[in-house]
Amino acid sequence: MASDSRARLIAYLCRAGLSTARANAVLDDYTHSLAEKIREDIGDDITAHTGFAEMSECEGCATVRAANLIDPAVKA
């Protein structure tokens, strides 16, 4: 679904006059900025999440993982 949404947004931007390469760059820049804002929102609180048996139990860690999913600068 995410790739479908991305494809629809790229198509829309192209219809608005951007080249495919520029539309991809704009979308990548936006998602990277959004991921950075999410990480900043968590901030130092992430260091307070210790003592969990698994990272999946940590809400802050889950939020950072979610930010990493949308960030094209983070290689999975």
Backbone atoms as SQL, in Angstrom:
CREATE TABLE atoms (id INTEGER PRIMARY KEY, chain TEXT, resi INTEGER, resn TEXT, atom TEXT, x REAL, y REAL, z REAL);
INSERT INTO atoms VALUES
  (1, 'A', 1, 'MET', 'N', 0.818, -1.190, 0.000),
  (2, 'A', 1, 'MET', 'CA', 0.000, 0.000, 0.000),
  (3, 'A', 1, 'MET', 'C', 0.867, 1.261, 0.000),
  (4, 'A', 2, 'ALA', 'N', 1.927, 1.253, 0.773),
  (5, 'A', 2, 'ALA', 'CA', 2.773, 2.449, 0.829),
  (6, 'A', 2, 'ALA', 'C', 3.349, 2.773, -0.544),
  (7, 'A', 3, 'SER', 'N', 3.776, 1.740, -1.267),
  (8, 'A', 3, 'SER', 'CA', 4.326, 2.010, -2.595),
  (9, 'A', 3, 'SER', 'C', 3.240, 2.517, -3.542),
  (10, 'A', 4, 'ASP', 'N', 2.011, 2.043, -3.376),
  (11, 'A', 4, 'ASP', 'CA', 0.902, 2.559, -4.178),
  (12, 'A', 4, 'ASP', 'C', 0.654, 4.031, -3.866),
  (13, 'A', 5, 'SER', 'N', 0.691, 4.373, -2.598),
  (14, 'A', 5, 'SER', 'CA', 0.497, 5.768, -2.198),
  (15, 'A', 5, 'SER', 'C', 1.615, 6.632, -2.737),
  (16, 'A', 6, 'ARG', 'N', 2.835, 6.133, -2.650),
  (17, 'A', 6, 'ARG', 'CA', 3.980, 6.884, -3.172),
  (18, 'A', 6, 'ARG', 'C', 3.834, 7.062, -4.682),
  (19, 'A', 7, 'ALA', 'N', 3.459, 6.006, -5.379),
  (20, 'A', 7, 'ALA', 'CA', 3.309, 6.078, -6.832),
  (21, 'A', 7, 'ALA', 'C', 2.232, 7.093, -7.218),
  (22, 'A', 8, 'ARG', 'N', 1.123, 7.106, -6.474),
  (23, 'A', 8, 'ARG', 'CA', 0.058, 8.073, -6.756),
  (24, 'A', 8, 'ARG', 'C', 0.532, 9.500, -6.521),
  (25, 'A', 9, 'LEU', 'N', 1.295, 9.711, -5.452),
  (26, 'A', 9, 'LEU', 'CA', 1.803, 11.052, -5.171),
  (27, 'A', 9, 'LEU', 'C', 2.817, 11.486, -6.231),
  (28, 'A', 10, 'ILE', 'N', 3.684, 10.581, -6.643),
  (29, 'A', 10, 'ILE', 'CA', 4.650, 10.892, -7.699),
  (30, 'A', 10, 'ILE', 'C', 3.910, 11.248, -8.990),
  (31, 'A', 11, 'ALA', 'N', 2.896, 10.468, -9.324),
  (32, 'A', 11, 'ALA', 'CA', 2.110, 10.738, -10.532),
  (33, 'A', 11, 'ALA', 'C', 1.449, 12.117, -10.447),
  (34, 'A', 12, 'TYR', 'N', 0.916, 12.446, -9.280),
  (35, 'A', 12, 'TYR', 'CA', 0.291, 13.758, -9.096),
  (36, 'A', 12, 'TYR', 'C', 1.314, 14.877, -9.290),
  (37, 'A', 13, 'LEU', 'N', 2.481, 14.725, -8.678),
  (38, 'A', 13, 'LEU', 'CA', 3.516, 15.752, -8.809),
  (39, 'A', 13, 'LEU', 'C', 3.987, 15.898, -10.254),
  (40, 'A', 14, 'CYS', 'N', 4.036, 14.792, -10.960),
  (41, 'A', 14, 'CYS', 'CA', 4.430, 14.840, -12.372),
  (42, 'A', 14, 'CYS', 'C', 3.369, 15.574, -13.204),
  (43, 'A', 15, 'ARG', 'N', 2.099, 15.314, -12.904),
  (44, 'A', 15, 'ARG', 'CA', 1.023, 16.028, -13.605),
  (45, 'A', 15, 'ARG', 'C', 1.076, 17.523, -13.299),
  (46, 'A', 16, 'ALA', 'N', 1.616, 17.863, -12.131),
  (47, 'A', 16, 'ALA', 'CA', 1.732, 19.269, -11.747),
  (48, 'A', 16, 'ALA', 'C', 2.953, 19.937, -12.380),
  (49, 'A', 17, 'GLY', 'N', 3.740, 19.149, -13.122),
  (50, 'A', 17, 'GLY', 'CA', 4.833, 19.753, -13.865),
  (51, 'A', 17, 'GLY', 'C', 6.237, 19.323, -13.453),
  (52, 'A', 18, 'LEU', 'N', 6.376, 18.523, -12.423),
  (53, 'A', 18, 'LEU', 'CA', 7.702, 18.075, -12.012),
  (54, 'A', 18, 'LEU', 'C', 8.116, 16.866, -12.837),
  (55, 'A', 19, 'SER', 'N', 9.406, 16.734, -13.054),
  (56, 'A', 19, 'SER', 'CA', 9.901, 15.501, -13.684),
  (57, 'A', 19, 'SER', 'C', 9.809, 14.379, -12.655),
  (58, 'A', 20, 'THR', 'N', 9.845, 13.154, -13.115),
  (59, 'A', 20, 'THR', 'CA', 9.784, 12.011, -12.197),
  (60, 'A', 20, 'THR', 'C', 10.946, 12.056, -11.217),
  (61, 'A', 21, 'ALA', 'N', 12.131, 12.379, -11.703),
  (62, 'A', 21, 'ALA', 'CA', 13.304, 12.447, -10.822),
  (63, 'A', 21, 'ALA', 'C', 13.123, 13.530, -9.755),
  (64, 'A', 22, 'ARG', 'N', 12.614, 14.696, -10.173),
  (65, 'A', 22, 'ARG', 'CA', 12.410, 15.791, -9.212),
  (66, 'A', 22, 'ARG', 'C', 11.311, 15.442, -8.221),
  (67, 'A', 23, 'ALA', 'N', 10.238, 14.818, -8.681),
  (68, 'A', 23, 'ALA', 'CA', 9.145, 14.420, -7.786),
  (69, 'A', 23, 'ALA', 'C', 9.648, 13.429, -6.736),
  (70, 'A', 24, 'ASN', 'N', 10.460, 12.462, -7.163),
  (71, 'A', 24, 'ASN', 'CA', 11.042, 11.510, -6.204),
  (72, 'A', 24, 'ASN', 'C', 11.939, 12.219, -5.203),
  (73, 'A', 25, 'ALA', 'N', 12.733, 13.175, -5.679),
  (74, 'A', 25, 'ALA', 'CA', 13.631, 13.907, -4.783),
  (75, 'A', 25, 'ALA', 'C', 12.841, 14.728, -3.766),
  (76, 'A', 26, 'VAL', 'N', 11.778, 15.373, -4.212),
  (77, 'A', 26, 'VAL', 'CA', 10.943, 16.171, -3.315),
  (78, 'A', 26, 'VAL', 'C', 10.314, 15.277, -2.252),
  (79, 'A', 27, 'LEU', 'N', 9.785, 14.142, -2.671),
  (80, 'A', 27, 'LEU', 'CA', 9.148, 13.223, -1.722),
  (81, 'A', 27, 'LEU', 'C', 10.170, 12.638, -0.753),
  (82, 'A', 28, 'ASP', 'N', 11.346, 12.276, -1.238),
  (83, 'A', 28, 'ASP', 'CA', 12.395, 11.764, -0.358),
  (84, 'A', 28, 'ASP', 'C', 12.815, 12.813, 0.666),
  (85, 'A', 29, 'ASP', 'N', 12.955, 14.057, 0.226),
  (86, 'A', 29, 'ASP', 'CA', 13.330, 15.135, 1.138),
  (87, 'A', 29, 'ASP', 'C', 12.258, 15.335, 2.200),
  (88, 'A', 30, 'TYR', 'N', 11.001, 15.304, 1.779),
  (89, 'A', 30, 'TYR', 'CA', 9.906, 15.485, 2.734),
  (90, 'A', 30, 'TYR', 'C', 9.880, 14.354, 3.763),
  (91, 'A', 31, 'THR', 'N', 9.979, 13.112, 3.314),
  (92, 'A', 31, 'THR', 'CA', 9.901, 11.994, 4.259),
  (93, 'A', 31, 'THR', 'C', 11.115, 11.969, 5.188),
  (94, 'A', 32, 'HIS', 'N', 12.281, 12.365, 4.677),
  (95, 'A', 32, 'HIS', 'CA', 13.459, 12.442, 5.541),
  (96, 'A', 32, 'HIS', 'C', 13.251, 13.504, 6.621),
  (97, 'A', 33, 'SER', 'N', 12.751, 14.667, 6.226),
  (98, 'A', 33, 'SER', 'CA', 12.489, 15.740, 7.195),
  (99, 'A', 33, 'SER', 'C', 11.458, 15.313, 8.232),
  (100, 'A', 34, 'LEU', 'N', 10.424, 14.623, 7.800),
  (101, 'A', 34, 'LEU', 'CA', 9.398, 14.141, 8.720),
  (102, 'A', 34, 'LEU', 'C', 9.990, 13.143, 9.713),
  (103, 'A', 35, 'ALA', 'N', 10.811, 12.224, 9.237),
  (104, 'A', 35, 'ALA', 'CA', 11.443, 11.241, 10.122),
  (105, 'A', 35, 'ALA', 'C', 12.345, 11.940, 11.136),
  (106, 'A', 36, 'GLU', 'N', 13.084, 12.947, 10.693),
  (107, 'A', 36, 'GLU', 'CA', 13.950, 13.697, 11.610),
  (108, 'A', 36, 'GLU', 'C', 13.120, 14.398, 12.690),
  (109, 'A', 37, 'LYS', 'N', 11.983, 14.969, 12.325),
  (110, 'A', 37, 'LYS', 'CA', 11.117, 15.622, 13.306),
  (111, 'A', 37, 'LYS', 'C', 10.580, 14.616, 14.315),
  (112, 'A', 38, 'ILE', 'N', 10.232, 13.417, 13.852),
  (113, 'A', 38, 'ILE', 'CA', 9.755, 12.370, 14.757),
  (114, 'A', 38, 'ILE', 'C', 10.860, 12.008, 15.743),
  (115, 'A', 39, 'ARG', 'N', 12.083, 11.826, 15.242),
  (116, 'A', 39, 'ARG', 'CA', 13.208, 11.483, 16.124),
  (117, 'A', 39, 'ARG', 'C', 13.490, 12.601, 17.118),
  (118, 'A', 40, 'GLU', 'N', 13.401, 13.848, 16.664),
  (119, 'A', 40, 'GLU', 'CA', 13.617, 14.977, 17.573),
  (120, 'A', 40, 'GLU', 'C', 12.546, 15.013, 18.656),
  (121, 'A', 41, 'ASP', 'N', 11.313, 14.672, 18.296),
  (122, 'A', 41, 'ASP', 'CA', 10.221, 14.656, 19.256),
  (123, 'A', 41, 'ASP', 'C', 10.493, 13.643, 20.363),
  (124, 'A', 42, 'ILE', 'N', 11.063, 12.506, 19.998),
  (125, 'A', 42, 'ILE', 'CA', 11.426, 11.493, 21.000),
  (126, 'A', 42, 'ILE', 'C', 12.604, 11.999, 21.829),
  (127, 'A', 43, 'GLY', 'N', 13.582, 12.599, 21.142),
  (128, 'A', 43, 'GLY', 'CA', 14.725, 13.210, 21.798),
  (129, 'A', 43, 'GLY', 'C', 15.452, 12.290, 22.749),
  (130, 'A', 44, 'ASP', 'N', 15.855, 12.854, 23.869),
  (131, 'A', 44, 'ASP', 'CA', 16.612, 12.098, 24.865),
  (132, 'A', 44, 'ASP', 'C', 15.748, 11.103, 25.627),
  (133, 'A', 45, 'ASP', 'N', 14.427, 11.181, 25.458),
  (134, 'A', 45, 'ASP', 'CA', 13.558, 10.226, 26.132),
  (135, 'A', 45, 'ASP', 'C', 13.900, 8.794, 25.755),
  (136, 'A', 46, 'ILE', 'N', 14.459, 8.612, 24.579),
  (137, 'A', 46, 'ILE', 'CA', 14.783, 7.270, 24.116),
  (138, 'A', 46, 'ILE', 'C', 15.833, 6.632, 25.025),
  (139, 'A', 47, 'THR', 'N', 16.720, 7.432, 25.608),
  (140, 'A', 47, 'THR', 'CA', 17.753, 6.876, 26.486),
  (141, 'A', 47, 'THR', 'C', 17.173, 6.426, 27.817),
  (142, 'A', 48, 'ALA', 'N', 16.000, 6.901, 28.158),
  (143, 'A', 48, 'ALA', 'CA', 15.362, 6.507, 29.408),
  (144, 'A', 48, 'ALA', 'C', 14.667, 5.154, 29.301),
  (145, 'A', 49, 'HIS', 'N', 14.542, 4.642, 28.106),
  (146, 'A', 49, 'HIS', 'CA', 13.856, 3.369, 27.889),
  (147, 'A', 49, 'HIS', 'C', 14.840, 2.213, 28.032),
  (148, 'A', 50, 'THR', 'N', 15.182, 1.905, 29.254),
  (149, 'A', 50, 'THR', 'CA', 16.103, 0.799, 29.504),
  (150, 'A', 50, 'THR', 'C', 15.408, -0.242, 30.367),
  (151, 'A', 51, 'GLY', 'N', 15.969, -1.423, 30.397),
  (152, 'A', 51, 'GLY', 'CA', 15.418, -2.477, 31.231),
  (153, 'A', 51, 'GLY', 'C', 14.316, -3.279, 30.578),
  (154, 'A', 52, 'PHE', 'N', 14.069, -3.058, 29.309),
  (155, 'A', 52, 'PHE', 'CA', 13.059, -3.826, 28.610),
  (156, 'A', 52, 'PHE', 'C', 13.665, -5.129, 28.109),
  (157, 'A', 53, 'ALA', 'N', 12.911, -6.192, 28.181),
  (158, 'A', 53, 'ALA', 'CA', 13.407, -7.496, 27.720),
  (159, 'A', 53, 'ALA', 'C', 13.666, -7.471, 26.222),
  (160, 'A', 54, 'GLU', 'N', 12.815, -6.769, 25.500),
  (161, 'A', 54, 'GLU', 'CA', 12.959, -6.660, 24.046),
  (162, 'A', 54, 'GLU', 'C', 12.699, -5.218, 23.637),
  (163, 'A', 55, 'MET', 'N', 13.355, -4.822, 22.565),
  (164, 'A', 55, 'MET', 'CA', 13.143, -3.464, 22.059),
  (165, 'A', 55, 'MET', 'C', 11.683, -3.228, 21.695),
  (166, 'A', 56, 'SER', 'N', 10.973, -4.278, 21.290),
  (167, 'A', 56, 'SER', 'CA', 9.585, -4.105, 20.862),
  (168, 'A', 56, 'SER', 'C', 8.691, -3.650, 22.004),
  (169, 'A', 57, 'GLU', 'N', 9.141, -3.814, 23.253),
  (170, 'A', 57, 'GLU', 'CA', 8.346, -3.392, 24.396),
  (171, 'A', 57, 'GLU', 'C', 8.468, -1.897, 24.657),
  (172, 'A', 58, 'CYS', 'N', 9.413, -1.267, 24.015),
  (173, 'A', 58, 'CYS', 'CA', 9.703, 0.139, 24.257),
  (174, 'A', 58, 'CYS', 'C', 8.952, 0.994, 23.241),
  (175, 'A', 59, 'GLU', 'N', 8.025, 1.813, 23.720),
  (176, 'A', 59, 'GLU', 'CA', 7.230, 2.646, 22.808),
  (177, 'A', 59, 'GLU', 'C', 8.096, 3.651, 22.060),
  (178, 'A', 60, 'GLY', 'N', 9.060, 4.248, 22.743),
  (179, 'A', 60, 'GLY', 'CA', 9.956, 5.199, 22.089),
  (180, 'A', 60, 'GLY', 'C', 10.783, 4.533, 21.007),
  (181, 'A', 61, 'CYS', 'N', 11.245, 3.310, 21.298),
  (182, 'A', 61, 'CYS', 'CA', 12.032, 2.575, 20.306),
  (183, 'A', 61, 'CYS', 'C', 11.178, 2.242, 19.085),
  (184, 'A', 62, 'ALA', 'N', 9.931, 1.885, 19.332),
  (185, 'A', 62, 'ALA', 'CA', 9.021, 1.579, 18.230),
  (186, 'A', 62, 'ALA', 'C', 8.785, 2.820, 17.371),
  (187, 'A', 63, 'THR', 'N', 8.712, 3.965, 17.995),
  (188, 'A', 63, 'THR', 'CA', 8.512, 5.206, 17.256),
  (189, 'A', 63, 'THR', 'C', 9.722, 5.514, 16.382),
  (190, 'A', 64, 'VAL', 'N', 10.908, 5.309, 16.916),
  (191, 'A', 64, 'VAL', 'CA', 12.124, 5.534, 16.131),
  (192, 'A', 64, 'VAL', 'C', 12.193, 4.541, 14.975),
  (193, 'A', 65, 'ARG', 'N', 11.836, 3.281, 15.214),
  (194, 'A', 65, 'ARG', 'CA', 11.819, 2.304, 14.125),
  (195, 'A', 65, 'ARG', 'C', 10.826, 2.721, 13.049),
  (196, 'A', 66, 'ALA', 'N', 9.684, 3.257, 13.449),
  (197, 'A', 66, 'ALA', 'CA', 8.694, 3.725, 12.478),
  (198, 'A', 66, 'ALA', 'C', 9.258, 4.899, 11.671),
  (199, 'A', 67, 'ALA', 'N', 9.954, 5.806, 12.327),
  (200, 'A', 67, 'ALA', 'CA', 10.577, 6.928, 11.611),
  (201, 'A', 67, 'ALA', 'C', 11.605, 6.408, 10.615),
  (202, 'A', 68, 'ASN', 'N', 12.352, 5.379, 11.000),
  (203, 'A', 68, 'ASN', 'CA', 13.355, 4.810, 10.101),
  (204, 'A', 68, 'ASN', 'C', 12.719, 4.183, 8.864),
  (205, 'A', 69, 'LEU', 'N', 11.507, 3.673, 9.006),
  (206, 'A', 69, 'LEU', 'CA', 10.820, 3.058, 7.864),
  (207, 'A', 69, 'LEU', 'C', 10.505, 4.072, 6.765),
  (208, 'A', 70, 'ILE', 'N', 10.196, 5.298, 7.161),
  (209, 'A', 70, 'ILE', 'CA', 9.822, 6.298, 6.152),
  (210, 'A', 70, 'ILE', 'C', 11.002, 7.115, 5.655),
  (211, 'A', 71, 'ASP', 'N', 12.159, 6.966, 6.315),
  (212, 'A', 71, 'ASP', 'CA', 13.314, 7.781, 5.986),
  (213, 'A', 71, 'ASP', 'C', 14.149, 7.133, 4.891),
  (214, 'A', 72, 'PRO', 'N', 14.193, 7.741, 3.705),
  (215, 'A', 72, 'PRO', 'CA', 14.976, 7.158, 2.621),
  (216, 'A', 72, 'PRO', 'C', 16.481, 7.203, 2.878),
  (217, 'A', 73, 'ALA', 'N', 16.904, 8.024, 3.850),
  (218, 'A', 73, 'ALA', 'CA', 18.333, 8.112, 4.166),
  (219, 'A', 73, 'ALA', 'C', 18.794, 6.953, 5.050),
  (220, 'A', 74, 'VAL', 'N', 17.854, 6.224, 5.645),
  (221, 'A', 74, 'VAL', 'CA', 18.192, 5.087, 6.498),
  (222, 'A', 74, 'VAL', 'C', 18.110, 3.817, 5.659),
  (223, 'A', 75, 'LYS', 'N', 19.204, 3.130, 5.579),
  (224, 'A', 75, 'LYS', 'CA', 19.233, 1.874, 4.811),
  (225, 'A', 75, 'LYS', 'C', 18.783, 0.741, 5.726),
  (226, 'A', 76, 'ALA', 'N', 17.757, 0.038, 5.300),
  (227, 'A', 76, 'ALA', 'CA', 17.214, -1.063, 6.120),
  (228, 'A', 76, 'ALA', 'C', 18.124, -2.257, 6.144);
